[in-house]
Coordinates of C-alpha atoms in Angstrom, one line a residue:
M921 CA -43.9 -20.4 44.3
S922 CA -44.8 -24.1 44.3
L923 CA -43.2 -26.7 42.0
L924 CA -46.6 -27.1 40.2
T925 CA -46.6 -23.4 39.3
T926 CA -43.2 -23.7 37.7
Y927 CA -44.3 -26.9 35.9
E928 CA -47.2 -25.0 34.4
K929 CA -45.5 -21.7 33.6
E930 CA -42.7 -23.1 31.6
I931 CA -44.7 -25.3 29.2
M932 CA -42.9 -24.7 25.9
S933 CA -44.6 -26.9 23.5
A934 CA -47.5 -28.9 24.7
Q935 CA -48.8 -31.8 22.8
S936 CA -45.6 -32.4 20.8
N937 CA -45.7 -35.9 19.4
N938 CA -42.0 -36.2 18.7
H939 CA -41.0 -37.6 22.1
E940 CA -42.4 -41.0 22.0
P941 CA -40.5 -44.2 23.0
S942 CA -38.0 -45.4 20.5
G943 CA -38.3 -48.8 18.9
G944 CA -40.2 -50.3 16.0
V945 CA -44.0 -49.6 15.8
L946 CA -44.8 -53.3 15.7
A947 CA -42.7 -54.0 18.8
L948 CA -44.4 -51.1 20.6
M949 CA -47.8 -52.2 19.4
L950 CA -47.1 -55.7 20.9
G951 CA -46.0 -54.1 24.2
A952 CA -49.1 -51.9 24.2
I953 CA -51.4 -54.9 23.6
G954 CA -49.7 -56.7 26.5
V955 CA -50.0 -53.8 28.9
V956 CA -52.3 -51.0 27.8
Y957 CA -55.3 -53.0 26.5
G958 CA -55.3 -55.8 29.2
D959 CA -58.1 -54.0 31.2
V960 CA -60.5 -53.2 28.4
G961 CA -59.7 -56.5 26.7
T962 CA -60.9 -58.6 29.6
S963 CA -64.2 -56.7 30.1
P964 CA -66.1 -59.4 28.0
L965 CA -65.5 -61.7 31.0
Y966 CA -68.1 -59.9 33.2
T967 CA -69.9 -57.2 31.2
M968 CA -72.7 -59.2 29.6
K969 CA -73.1 -61.4 32.7
E970 CA -73.6 -58.3 34.9
I971 CA -76.1 -56.7 32.5
F972 CA -78.4 -59.8 32.4
N973 CA -78.0 -60.8 36.1
G974 CA -78.2 -59.0 39.4
P975 CA -80.7 -56.7 41.1
H976 CA -81.4 -54.6 38.0
A977 CA -81.0 -57.4 35.4
V978 CA -82.3 -56.9 31.9
A979 CA -84.6 -59.6 30.6
A980 CA -82.9 -61.7 27.9
T981 CA -85.4 -61.0 25.1
P982 CA -84.3 -60.7 21.5
D983 CA -85.0 -56.9 21.4
N984 CA -83.2 -56.4 24.7
V985 CA -80.1 -58.3 23.6
L986 CA -79.9 -56.3 20.4
G987 CA -80.4 -53.1 22.2
I988 CA -77.7 -53.9 24.8
L989 CA -75.3 -54.9 22.0
S990 CA -75.9 -51.7 20.2
L991 CA -75.2 -49.7 23.4
I992 CA -72.0 -51.5 24.0
F993 CA -70.7 -51.2 20.5
W994 CA -71.5 -47.5 20.2
S995 CA -70.1 -46.9 23.6
L996 CA -66.8 -48.4 22.4
I997 CA -66.9 -46.2 19.4
L998 CA -67.9 -42.9 21.0
V999 CA -66.0 -43.2 24.3
I1000 CA -62.8 -45.1 23.6
S1001 CA -62.3 -44.7 19.8
I1002 CA -63.4 -41.0 19.5
K1003 CA -63.0 -39.6 22.9
Y1004 CA -59.8 -41.3 24.2
V1005 CA -57.9 -42.6 21.2
L1006 CA -58.6 -39.7 18.9
F1007 CA -59.4 -36.7 21.2
V1008 CA -57.9 -37.0 24.7
M1009 CA -54.7 -38.6 23.5
R1010 CA -53.9 -35.3 21.7
A1011 CA -53.5 -33.8 25.1
N1012 CA -50.1 -35.3 25.7
N1013 CA -47.0 -33.5 27.1
R1014 CA -44.1 -34.6 24.9
G1015 CA -45.7 -38.0 24.7
E1016 CA -46.7 -38.3 28.4
G1017 CA -50.4 -38.7 29.3
G1018 CA -52.4 -39.0 32.5
I1019 CA -54.7 -36.8 34.4
M1020 CA -51.9 -35.0 36.3
A1021 CA -50.2 -33.9 33.1
L1022 CA -53.7 -33.0 31.7
M1023 CA -54.4 -30.9 34.8
A1024 CA -51.1 -29.0 34.3
L1025 CA -51.9 -28.4 30.7
A1026 CA -55.3 -27.1 31.5
L1027 CA -53.8 -24.6 34.0
R1028 CA -51.4 -23.2 31.4
H1029 CA -53.4 -20.2 30.4
R1030 CA -55.7 -19.9 33.4
N1031 CA -54.5 -17.1 35.7
Q1032 CA -57.6 -16.4 37.7
Q1033 CA -57.2 -18.0 41.1
R1034 CA -60.8 -19.2 41.2
Q1035 CA -60.4 -21.0 37.9
R1036 CA -57.2 -22.5 38.9
N1037 CA -58.6 -23.8 42.2
I1038 CA -61.5 -25.5 40.3
I1039 CA -59.1 -27.1 37.8
I1040 CA -56.8 -28.3 40.6
A1041 CA -59.7 -29.7 42.6
L1042 CA -61.0 -31.6 39.5
G1043 CA -57.5 -32.9 38.7
L1044 CA -56.8 -34.1 42.2
F1045 CA -60.2 -35.8 42.6
G1046 CA -59.8 -37.4 39.1
T1047 CA -56.4 -38.7 40.2
A1048 CA -57.8 -40.0 43.4
L1049 CA -60.5 -41.9 41.5
F1050 CA -57.9 -43.3 39.2
Y1051 CA -56.1 -44.7 42.2
G1052 CA -59.4 -46.2 43.3
D1053 CA -59.7 -47.8 39.8
G1054 CA -56.2 -49.1 40.3
I1055 CA -57.3 -50.9 43.4
I1056 CA -60.6 -52.3 42.0
T1057 CA -59.3 -53.4 38.6
P1058 CA -56.9 -56.1 39.7
A1059 CA -59.5 -57.4 42.2
I1060 CA -62.5 -57.7 39.8
S1061 CA -60.4 -58.8 36.8
V1062 CA -58.6 -61.7 38.5
L1063 CA -61.7 -62.7 40.5
S1064 CA -63.9 -62.8 37.4
A1065 CA -61.4 -65.1 35.7
V1066 CA -60.9 -67.5 38.6
E1067 CA -64.7 -67.6 39.1
G1068 CA -64.8 -69.6 35.9
L1069 CA -63.8 -72.6 38.1
Q1070 CA -67.3 -72.4 39.5
V1071 CA -68.8 -72.8 36.0
A1072 CA -66.6 -75.8 35.2
A1073 CA -66.8 -77.4 38.7
P1074 CA -69.0 -75.8 41.4
A1075 CA -67.2 -77.8 44.1
L1076 CA -64.1 -75.6 43.5
Q1077 CA -65.9 -72.5 44.7
P1078 CA -64.1 -72.4 48.1
Y1079 CA -60.8 -72.1 46.3
V1080 CA -61.7 -69.0 44.3
L1081 CA -60.5 -66.4 46.8
P1082 CA -57.2 -68.2 47.8
I1083 CA -56.3 -68.7 44.2
T1084 CA -57.1 -65.1 43.4
I1085 CA -54.9 -63.8 46.2
I1086 CA -52.0 -66.0 45.1
V1087 CA -52.2 -64.8 41.5
L1088 CA -52.3 -61.1 42.6
I1089 CA -49.2 -61.5 44.8
V1090 CA -47.3 -63.0 41.9
L1091 CA -48.4 -60.2 39.7
F1092 CA -47.3 -57.4 42.0
M1093 CA -44.0 -59.2 42.7
F1094 CA -43.2 -59.1 39.0
Q1095 CA -43.6 -55.3 38.7
S1096 CA -40.0 -54.7 39.6
K1097 CA -38.9 -56.2 36.3
G1098 CA -40.3 -53.2 34.4
T1099 CA -43.0 -52.4 32.0
E1100 CA -40.9 -53.3 28.9
K1101 CA -40.2 -56.8 30.1
V1102 CA -43.8 -57.2 31.3
G1103 CA -45.1 -56.0 28.0
L1104 CA -42.8 -58.4 26.0
L1105 CA -43.9 -61.3 28.1
F1106 CA -47.6 -60.4 28.2
G1107 CA -47.9 -59.2 24.6
P1108 CA -47.9 -62.6 22.9
I1109 CA -50.4 -63.9 25.6
M1110 CA -52.7 -61.1 24.8
M1111 CA -52.4 -61.6 21.1
V1112 CA -53.6 -65.2 21.7
W1113 CA -56.3 -63.8 24.0
F1114 CA -57.7 -61.3 21.5
G1115 CA -57.5 -64.0 18.8
V1116 CA -59.6 -66.4 20.9
L1117 CA -62.1 -63.6 21.7
A1118 CA -62.5 -63.0 17.9
L1119 CA -62.6 -66.7 17.1
L1120 CA -65.2 -67.6 19.7
G1121 CA -67.3 -64.6 19.0
G1122 CA -67.1 -65.0 15.2
L1123 CA -68.1 -68.7 15.4
S1124 CA -71.1 -67.8 17.5
V1125 CA -72.1 -64.9 15.2
S1126 CA -71.9 -67.2 12.2
Q1127 CA -74.6 -69.3 13.7
N1128 CA -76.9 -66.3 14.2
P1129 CA -75.7 -63.5 11.8
G1130 CA -78.9 -61.5 12.5
V1131 CA -77.3 -60.3 15.7
L1132 CA -75.2 -57.9 13.6
E1133 CA -78.3 -55.8 13.1
A1134 CA -77.3 -54.3 16.5
L1135 CA -74.6 -52.4 14.7
N1136 CA -77.4 -50.0 13.9
P1137 CA -77.7 -47.4 16.7
I1138 CA -81.4 -47.4 16.3
Y1139 CA -81.6 -50.6 18.4
G1140 CA -80.0 -48.8 21.3
L1141 CA -82.4 -45.9 20.9
H1142 CA -85.4 -48.3 20.8
F1143 CA -84.1 -50.0 24.0
F1144 CA -84.1 -46.6 25.8
L1145 CA -87.5 -45.6 24.5
G1146 CA -89.0 -49.0 25.4
H1147 CA -87.5 -49.3 28.9
G1148 CA -87.1 -45.7 30.1
W1149 CA -85.7 -45.7 33.7
H1150 CA -84.7 -49.3 33.6
A1151 CA -82.6 -48.7 30.5
F1152 CA -80.9 -45.8 32.3
I1153 CA -80.0 -48.1 35.2
A1154 CA -78.7 -50.7 32.7
L1155 CA -76.0 -48.2 31.7
G1156 CA -74.4 -48.8 35.1
A1157 CA -73.4 -52.3 33.8
V1158 CA -72.8 -51.3 30.1
V1159 CA -70.0 -49.0 31.3
L1160 CA -68.1 -52.1 32.4
A1161 CA -67.2 -52.5 28.7
L1162 CA -65.3 -49.3 28.9
T1163 CA -63.0 -50.1 31.8
G1164 CA -59.4 -49.4 31.1
A1165 CA -60.0 -46.3 28.9
E1166 CA -58.3 -44.0 31.5
A1167 CA -55.4 -46.4 32.0
L1168 CA -54.9 -46.3 28.2
Y1169 CA -54.3 -42.5 28.4
A1170 CA -52.2 -42.7 31.5
D1171 CA -49.9 -45.4 29.9
M1172 CA -49.3 -43.4 26.8
G1173 CA -45.8 -42.5 27.9
H1174 CA -44.8 -46.2 28.1
F1175 CA -45.4 -47.0 24.4
G1176 CA -46.4 -43.8 22.6
K1177 CA -49.6 -42.6 21.0
R1178 CA -49.4 -44.0 17.5
P1179 CA -48.7 -47.7 18.5
I1180 CA -51.7 -47.5 21.0
Q1181 CA -54.0 -46.1 18.3
L1182 CA -52.9 -48.6 15.7
A1183 CA -53.4 -51.5 18.0
W1184 CA -56.9 -50.3 19.0
F1185 CA -58.3 -50.0 15.5
S1186 CA -56.5 -52.9 13.9
M1187 CA -57.0 -55.6 16.5
I1188 CA -58.6 -54.7 19.9
L1189 CA -61.8 -53.1 18.7
P1190 CA -62.7 -55.8 16.1
A1191 CA -61.9 -58.6 18.6
L1192 CA -64.0 -57.0 21.4
A1193 CA -67.0 -56.3 19.1
L1194 CA -67.0 -59.8 17.7
N1195 CA -66.9 -61.3 21.2
Y1196 CA -69.7 -59.2 22.5
F1197 CA -71.8 -59.9 19.5
G1198 CA -71.0 -63.6 19.8
Q1199 CA -72.2 -63.6 23.5
G1200 CA -75.3 -61.9 22.3
A1201 CA -75.9 -64.5 19.6
L1202 CA -75.4 -67.2 22.2
I1203 CA -78.0 -65.7 24.5
L1204 CA -80.5 -65.4 21.6
R1205 CA -80.0 -69.2 21.0
D1206 CA -80.0 -70.1 24.7
P1207 CA -81.3 -67.6 27.2
T1208 CA -80.0 -69.7 30.1
A1209 CA -76.4 -68.8 28.9
I1210 CA -76.8 -65.4 30.8
L1211 CA -75.3 -67.1 33.8
N1212 CA -71.9 -66.8 32.3
P1213 CA -72.1 -66.1 28.5
F1214 CA -68.4 -65.6 28.1
Y1215 CA -67.3 -69.1 29.3
L1216 CA -70.3 -70.8 27.7
L1217 CA -69.1 -69.5 24.3
A1218 CA -66.3 -72.1 24.5
P1219 CA -66.9 -75.8 23.9
S1220 CA -67.0 -77.9 27.0
W1221 CA -63.6 -79.5 26.3
A1222 CA -62.0 -76.0 26.2
M1223 CA -63.4 -74.8 29.5
Y1224 CA -60.3 -75.3 31.6
P1225 CA -57.9 -74.0 29.0
M1226 CA -60.1 -70.9 28.7
I1227 CA -60.0 -70.4 32.5
G1228 CA -56.2 -70.6 32.4
L1229 CA -56.0 -68.2 29.5
A1230 CA -58.5 -65.8 31.1
T1231 CA -56.6 -65.8 34.4
C1232 CA -53.4 -64.9 32.5
A1233 CA -55.3 -62.2 30.6
T1234 CA -56.8 -60.7 33.8
V1235 CA -53.5 -60.6 35.4
I1236 CA -52.3 -58.7 32.4
A1237 CA -55.4 -56.5 32.6
S1238 CA -54.3 -55.4 36.0
Q1239 CA -51.0 -54.3 34.5
A1240 CA -52.5 -51.4 32.7
V1241 CA -53.7 -49.6 35.8
I1242 CA -50.7 -50.6 37.8
S1243 CA -48.3 -49.1 35.2
G1244 CA -50.6 -46.0 35.0
A1245 CA -50.5 -45.7 38.8
F1246 CA -46.7 -45.6 38.7
S1247 CA -46.8 -42.9 36.0
I1248 CA -49.4 -40.8 37.9
T1249 CA -47.4 -41.2 41.1
S1250 CA -44.2 -40.1 39.5
Q1251 CA -45.8 -36.9 38.1
A1252 CA -47.6 -36.2 41.4
M1253 CA -44.2 -36.4 43.2
Q1254 CA -42.6 -34.0 40.8
M1255 CA -45.6 -31.6 41.0
D1256 CA -45.4 -31.8 44.8
Y1257 CA -48.8 -33.3 45.5
I1258 CA -47.5 -36.4 47.4
P1259 CA -44.3 -37.0 49.4
R1260 CA -41.1 -38.2 47.7
M1261 CA -40.9 -42.0 47.2
Q1262 CA -38.2 -44.1 45.7
R1263 CA -38.6 -44.3 42.0
V1264 CA -36.8 -46.8 39.7
H1265 CA -36.4 -46.3 35.9
T1266 CA -36.8 -49.7 34.3
S1267 CA -35.8 -48.7 30.8
T1268 CA -32.8 -46.8 29.4
E1269 CA -34.8 -45.8 26.3
A1270 CA -38.4 -45.2 27.4
I1271 CA -38.3 -42.5 30.2
G1272 CA -41.9 -43.2 31.1
Q1273 CA -41.2 -46.8 32.2
I1274 CA -40.8 -46.6 35.9
Y1275 CA -41.4 -48.7 39.0
V1276 CA -42.4 -47.2 42.4
P1277 CA -41.9 -49.8 45.1
T1278 CA -43.9 -48.1 47.9
M1279 CA -46.9 -47.7 45.6
N1280 CA -46.6 -51.3 44.5
R1281 CA -46.7 -52.6 48.0
T1282 CA -49.5 -50.3 49.0
L1283 CA -51.6 -51.3 46.0
L1284 CA -51.1 -55.0 46.7
V1285 CA -52.3 -54.7 50.3
L1286 CA -55.3 -52.6 49.3
V1287 CA -56.2 -55.0 46.4
I1288 CA -56.1 -58.0 48.7
C1289 CA -58.3 -56.3 51.3
T1290 CA -60.7 -55.4 48.5
V1291 CA -60.9 -59.0 47.3
L1292 CA -61.6 -60.3 50.8
G1293 CA -64.0 -57.5 51.6
F1294 CA -66.2 -57.9 48.5
G1295 CA -65.7 -61.6 47.8
S1296 CA -67.0 -61.8 44.2
S1297 CA -66.7 -59.9 40.9
G1298 CA -70.5 -59.3 41.0
N1299 CA -70.2 -57.4 44.3
L1300 CA -67.3 -55.4 42.9
A1301 CA -69.1 -54.5 39.7
A1302 CA -71.1 -51.8 41.5
A1303 CA -68.0 -50.2 42.9
Y1304 CA -66.1 -50.4 39.7
G1305 CA -68.3 -48.3 37.5
L1306 CA -68.4 -45.2 39.7
A1307 CA -64.6 -44.9 39.7
V1308 CA -64.4 -45.3 36.0
T1309 CA -67.2 -42.8 35.1
G1310 CA -66.1 -40.2 37.6
T1311 CA -62.6 -40.0 36.1
M1312 CA -64.0 -40.1 32.6
M1313 CA -66.1 -37.0 33.2
I1314 CA -63.2 -35.1 34.8
T1315 CA -60.9 -35.9 31.9
T1316 CA -63.5 -34.6 29.4
L1317 CA -63.8 -31.3 31.3
L1318 CA -60.0 -30.8 31.5
T1319 CA -59.5 -31.7 27.9
L1320 CA -62.1 -29.0 26.8
I1321 CA -59.9 -26.4 28.5
V1322 CA -56.8 -27.7 26.7
A1323 CA -58.7 -27.7 23.4
L1324 CA -59.7 -24.1 23.8
D1325 CA -56.5 -22.7 25.3
S1326 CA -53.6 -24.8 23.8
W1327 CA -55.1 -26.2 20.5
Q1328 CA -56.9 -22.9 19.8
W1329 CA -60.0 -24.8 18.7
R1330 CA -63.1 -22.8 17.7
P1331 CA -65.4 -22.6 20.8
S1332 CA -68.3 -23.8 18.7
T1333 CA -66.3 -27.0 17.6
A1334 CA -64.9 -27.7 21.1
Y1335 CA -68.2 -27.1 23.0
S1336 CA -70.2 -29.2 20.5
L1337 CA -67.9 -32.2 20.7
V1338 CA -67.5 -32.0 24.5
A1339 CA -71.3 -31.5 25.0
V1340 CA -71.9 -34.8 23.3
L1341 CA -69.2 -36.5 25.3
L1342 CA -70.4 -35.0 28.6
V1343 CA -74.0 -36.2 27.9
I1344 CA -72.5 -39.7 27.5
D1345 CA -70.3 -39.4 30.5
G1346 CA -73.1 -37.9 32.6
A1347 CA -75.5 -40.7 31.7
F1348 CA -72.9 -43.4 32.7
L1349 CA -72.0 -41.5 35.9
G1350 CA -75.7 -40.9 36.9
A1351 CA -76.5 -44.6 36.4
N1352 CA -73.6 -45.6 38.6
L1353 CA -74.5 -43.1 41.3
L1354 CA -77.6 -45.3 41.9
K1355 CA -75.3 -48.1 42.9
I1356 CA -73.7 -46.3 45.8
P1357 CA -75.5 -48.5 48.4
Q1358 CA -74.4 -51.7 46.6
G1359 CA -70.7 -50.9 46.6
G1360 CA -70.4 -47.6 44.8
W1361 CA -69.5 -46.0 48.1
F1362 CA -66.1 -47.7 48.0
P1363 CA -64.4 -45.6 45.3
L1364 CA -65.9 -42.5 46.7
V1365 CA -64.4 -43.2 50.1
V1366 CA -61.0 -44.1 48.6
G1367 CA -61.1 -41.1 46.3
G1368 CA -62.1 -38.8 49.2
L1369 CA -59.3 -40.0 51.4
L1370 CA -56.7 -39.7 48.7
F1371 CA -58.0 -36.2 47.7
L1372 CA -57.7 -35.2 51.4
L1373 CA -54.1 -36.5 51.5
M1374 CA -53.0 -34.8 48.3
S1375 CA -54.7 -31.5 49.0
T1376 CA -53.3 -31.5 52.6
W1377 CA -49.7 -32.2 51.3
R1378 CA -50.0 -29.4 48.8
R1379 CA -51.3 -27.0 51.5
G1380 CA -48.7 -28.1 54.0
R1381 CA -45.9 -27.6 51.5
E1382 CA -47.2 -24.1 50.7
V1383 CA -47.1 -23.3 54.4
L1384 CA -43.6 -24.7 54.8
T1385 CA -42.4 -22.8 51.8
Y1386 CA -43.8 -19.6 53.3
H1387 CA -41.9 -20.1 56.5
L1388 CA -38.7 -20.9 54.6
Q1389 CA -39.0 -17.8 52.6
K1390 CA -39.8 -15.7 55.7
A1391 CA -36.7 -17.0 57.4
S1392 CA -34.4 -16.9 54.4
M1393 CA -31.9 -14.1 53.7
S1394 CA -31.3 -12.4 50.3
L1395 CA -28.3 -13.9 48.6
T1396 CA -27.3 -10.5 47.3
G1397 CA -27.5 -9.1 50.8
F1398 CA -25.5 -11.9 52.2
I1399 CA -22.7 -11.4 49.7
S1400 CA -22.7 -7.7 50.3
R1401 CA -22.2 -8.4 54.0
L1402 CA -19.2 -10.5 53.2
N1403 CA -17.6 -7.4 51.7
A1404 CA -18.0 -5.5 54.9
H1405 CA -17.5 -8.4 57.3
P1406 CA -15.4 -11.2 55.8
P1407 CA -15.7 -14.7 57.4
L1408 CA -13.2 -15.7 60.0
A1409 CA -11.8 -18.3 57.6
R1410 CA -12.3 -19.9 54.1
V1411 CA -12.2 -23.6 54.4
P1412 CA -10.4 -25.4 51.5
G1413 CA -12.7 -27.4 49.2
T1414 CA -16.2 -27.1 47.8
A1415 CA -19.5 -27.0 49.6
V1416 CA -22.6 -27.8 47.6
Y1417 CA -25.8 -26.5 49.2
M1418 CA -29.1 -27.9 47.9
S1419 CA -31.4 -24.9 47.3
A1420 CA -35.1 -24.7 46.6
R1421 CA -35.9 -22.9 43.4
N1422 CA -38.1 -20.3 45.2
L1423 CA -35.5 -19.4 47.8
S1424 CA -32.8 -16.8 47.2
M1425 CA -30.4 -18.5 49.7
P1426 CA -30.4 -22.0 51.2
H1427 CA -31.3 -22.1 54.9
A1428 CA -28.6 -24.6 55.5
L1429 CA -26.0 -22.0 54.5
Q1430 CA -27.5 -19.4 56.8
V1431 CA -27.4 -21.9 59.7
N1432 CA -23.9 -23.1 59.0
Y1433 CA -22.4 -19.6 58.7
A1434 CA -24.3 -18.3 61.8
H1435 CA -22.9 -21.1 63.9
N1436 CA -19.4 -21.4 62.5
Q1437 CA -18.6 -18.1 60.9
V1438 CA -16.5 -19.8 58.2
L1439 CA -17.2 -20.6 54.5
H1440 CA -15.7 -23.0 52.0
E1441 CA -13.5 -21.6 49.2
R1442 CA -16.1 -22.5 46.7
I1443 CA -19.8 -22.5 47.4
V1444 CA -22.2 -24.0 44.9
L1445 CA -25.9 -23.3 45.3
L1446 CA -27.6 -26.2 43.5
T1447 CA -31.2 -25.8 42.5
I1448 CA -33.0 -28.7 40.8
A1449 CA -35.9 -27.5 38.6
T1450 CA -38.6 -29.6 37.1
E1451 CA -39.7 -28.6 33.6
D1452 CA -42.8 -29.6 31.7
V1453 CA -41.1 -32.1 29.4
P1454 CA -40.6 -35.8 30.3
A1455 CA -36.8 -35.6 29.7
I1456 CA -34.1 -33.0 29.0
S1457 CA -30.9 -33.6 27.1
D1458 CA -27.6 -33.3 29.1
G1459 CA -26.5 -30.4 26.8
E1460 CA -29.5 -28.3 27.9
R1461 CA -29.6 -29.4 31.5
I1462 CA -27.2 -27.1 33.3
N1463 CA -27.3 -23.3 33.8
L1464 CA -24.3 -21.8 35.6
D1465 CA -23.9 -18.4 37.1
A1466 CA -20.6 -17.3 38.7
L1467 CA -21.0 -14.8 41.5
E1468 CA -18.7 -13.0 43.9
H1469 CA -16.6 -14.5 46.7
G1470 CA -16.4 -18.0 45.1
F1471 CA -20.2 -18.4 44.9
Y1472 CA -21.8 -20.3 42.0
R1473 CA -25.4 -20.8 41.3
V1474 CA -26.2 -24.0 39.4
T1475 CA -29.7 -24.7 38.1
A1476 CA -30.1 -28.3 36.9
R1477 CA -33.3 -28.8 34.7
H1478 CA -35.0 -32.1 34.7
G1479 CA -38.1 -33.5 33.0
F1480 CA -41.0 -34.5 35.1
M1481 CA -40.3 -38.2 34.4
E1482 CA -36.7 -38.0 35.3
T1483 CA -35.1 -38.7 38.7
P1484 CA -32.4 -36.1 39.5
N1485 CA -28.9 -37.4 40.1
V1486 CA -26.6 -35.0 41.9
P1487 CA -23.2 -36.7 41.1
K1488 CA -24.2 -36.7 37.4
I1489 CA -25.1 -33.0 37.7
I1490 CA -21.7 -32.3 39.2
K1491 CA -20.0 -34.0 36.3
L1492 CA -22.0 -32.0 33.7
C1493 CA -20.7 -28.7 35.4
R1494 CA -17.2 -29.4 34.2
A1495 CA -18.2 -28.7 30.6
L1496 CA -19.1 -25.2 31.8
G1497 CA -15.8 -24.6 33.6
L1498 CA -16.8 -25.6 37.1
D1499 CA -14.8 -28.7 38.0
I1500 CA -16.0 -30.3 41.2
D1501 CA -14.8 -33.5 42.7
S1502 CA -18.0 -35.1 44.1
A1503 CA -15.8 -37.5 46.1
S1504 CA -14.2 -34.7 48.1
A1505 CA -17.0 -32.1 48.1
S1506 CA -19.3 -31.6 51.0
F1507 CA -23.0 -31.6 50.4
F1508 CA -25.1 -29.6 52.8
I1509 CA -28.8 -30.4 53.1
G1510 CA -31.3 -28.7 55.3
R1511 CA -33.6 -31.0 57.3
E1512 CA -36.7 -29.3 58.6
T1513 CA -38.3 -30.6 61.7
L1514 CA -42.0 -29.6 62.0
I1515 CA -43.7 -29.1 65.3
P1516 CA -47.3 -28.2 66.0
S1517 CA -48.0 -24.5 66.5
D1518 CA -50.1 -22.7 69.0
K1519 CA -51.4 -20.7 66.1
P1520 CA -51.4 -23.3 63.3
D1521 CA -51.5 -22.5 59.6
L1522 CA -53.4 -25.7 59.0
N1523 CA -56.6 -27.0 60.7
P1524 CA -56.0 -29.7 63.3
L1525 CA -56.8 -32.6 61.0
Q1526 CA -54.5 -31.2 58.2
E1527 CA -51.8 -30.6 60.7
K1528 CA -51.7 -34.2 61.9
I1529 CA -51.9 -35.6 58.4
F1530 CA -49.2 -33.4 57.1
L1531 CA -46.8 -34.0 60.0
V1532 CA -47.2 -37.8 59.5
M1533 CA -46.7 -37.5 55.7
F1534 CA -43.7 -35.2 56.1
R1535 CA -41.9 -37.5 58.6
N1536 CA -42.4 -40.5 56.3
A1537 CA -41.3 -38.9 53.1
S1538 CA -38.2 -40.3 51.4
S1539 CA -34.9 -38.7 52.3
P1540 CA -33.6 -36.1 49.8
I1541 CA -30.3 -37.8 50.1
Q1542 CA -31.8 -41.0 48.7
F1543 CA -34.1 -39.3 46.2
F1544 CA -31.5 -37.1 44.6
K1545 CA -28.7 -39.8 44.7
V1546 CA -26.5 -37.6 46.9
P1547 CA -23.4 -39.5 48.1
P1548 CA -24.4 -40.3 51.7
E1549 CA -20.8 -40.3 53.0
R1550 CA -20.3 -36.7 51.9
V1551 CA -23.6 -35.3 53.3
V1552 CA -23.9 -32.8 56.2
E1553 CA -27.4 -32.3 57.4
L1554 CA -28.3 -29.1 59.3
G1555 CA -31.6 -29.1 61.1
V1556 CA -34.0 -26.3 61.8
Q1557 CA -37.4 -26.3 63.5
F1558 CA -40.6 -24.8 62.1
E1559 CA -44.0 -24.5 63.6
V1560 CA -47.0 -25.2 61.3

C-alpha cells in the first residue's frame, strides 16, 4: 500500500477550518498581503500593455477599452472572488490548501481504479504546471518592473537583464528566513503598493469617470459580439490579470483562509479594479499610452520612485509562488511523489511555513535560465498564460469531485456552478493554446518533464514496495520461530528498526538475524505514518503494542506538514511505559541498492530516471533526524 493510499483512506474531517495559523487576524492579513497577493497584485504592470500591444493587439478605441476593462473586472469577480476565494478555498484540509491536498481529497470516495488513475493524472499534471508557474512568475514579474527603466531612460535598456538577475538572486537567498519574516517585511511594502495602485487609478478615473460604465458586463459581451475570433484571442492576455490565483490557494496554510478572504475583499480587489480602470481612462485620453499604461499613470517626477516600488512589489509577487512551491513540495514528499528532501520549518506556530533548500536552489537556476532565454516580459507573457489556465481548469475539475463527495452538494448545484467555471476556464485555456508557438510550449515542456518525474517516482516506489513485501517475512511467523529456535544470544540494550507501514517485518531485522543469529533484549519496530491532517498533537501521536520476546511495535503518527523526529518519538514512548535511551539505543535502517534487471518492472526510460532519483534522495537518517552516531545501516540489493 502506498503512502498516498494511507493519506487518502484516513481522512477524518476534511475541510475543517479550525486549524488555521494562530495570531491576530490583522497580523495574518498583513502577512497575506505581503506574500499571498504579491503575484496578482503586480499584474497591472503588464496586463493592459500586453492586451494593446503585440502580434494580436487590440485597437485602442473607446469601445474596445471599455470592453477589455469589463472582461478584466468580471474575470476578477468570477475567477478569483467566486471560484478561488469563496469556492475552492472551501476544499482545505485542516487549513492546508494546494492541488496535491485537493487531489487527495478528490480521491477520498473514489474506489474504482480507472477513476483514481484519472484523478491522480490530473493532480500530477496540475502540480507540474504549478511548478512551471513558479518558474515563470518571478521571471516575468521582476522583468516587467525593471523594464520601467526603459520608459524613464531608454539608454538603460542593456542593464535590464543584469539588474533582474541580481534582484532574483537576492530574493531566493532571503527564503531561508521563513515566510513569517518575509511576510512581515513585505506586508507594509505591499500595503504601500496597493495604496499607490488605488491612488493613481482613482486620480485617473476622476478625470474620466465615464470609464466606470465598464462595470456593466454588457460591454464585455458587446466586445465579443463585435470582434468574434479576435476577442477570443484577446482572452490570452486578459488572463494575465488572474495570475497568482492558484498560489493564493496553495499558500492558504501559511496564513489561513479567513485573513486571505478578508484581505481580498477589503483591499486587494478594490485597488486592482481602480488601477485597471485608471489605466483604461488614461488610454481613452491618450491612446499612445498603450506603450506602458501602468508607468504612464504616474507623473514624470514619480517615475523612478515607481520603478523602485514596482521592483520591490514584483520581488514580493514572486514570493507567493515560491512559498506555494515549498508547500506543494512538502506534501508531494509525504505523499511519495518525489524523493525526500531536507525540509526546514521556519515557524513554531504555523506548521505550514516551511523552507525547502533544494527546491529553492533549483527554482533559482531555472528562473535565471528563463530570464536569459526569453529576454523580456512580453516574450514571457505567452508562456505565462498557459501554465496558469491549465492549472485553473484542473483545480475546477478536482473541486467538483470534492463538492459532490465530501460536501454532499446537490449534483444540480455543483454541476451548474462548475459548468460556468469550466466555460470560463476553457475559454482562457483555449485562447492560450493559440500562443504555443510564441512561448506557450515552455510550460508544457516543463509540466511534461515534471509529470514524467513524479509519475516515474510513484511507479518506481510501487515496484520497490512490491519487492520488499515479497522478500519480507511475517512478524508473527518470525516470533513463532523464536519459540522453537531461540537465538544464540540476546544482546543487552535496545534496537530500534525503522519499519515501513505496509511491511509486517523490517527487512533490516531479517538481514541482521540471518547473518548474526542474535537479537537485542528489546526490539522496537518503529513505523512512521502520515495522516491527512497538517499536524497531530503529541498526546495522539504514539500507538504502542507490546509483543512477545521483548518486541514492541510503535506507530508514530504525523501530519503531512510535519517532519518526523525519531528522538522526540522515543521520548514520547516513555509516557506509555516504554523507556528508551536514544543515546544508547541502536537504530537499524535498511539501505536498498537498486540495480537494473534483465526483466525490468519499469520501461528503460523509467528505470534510468528512477535509479537516478533514488540514488539522490535525502538519507532517511537526515530526514527522520535519527542520531547518526547510533545508526547501523544494513544493505540489500533489489533488481527493478
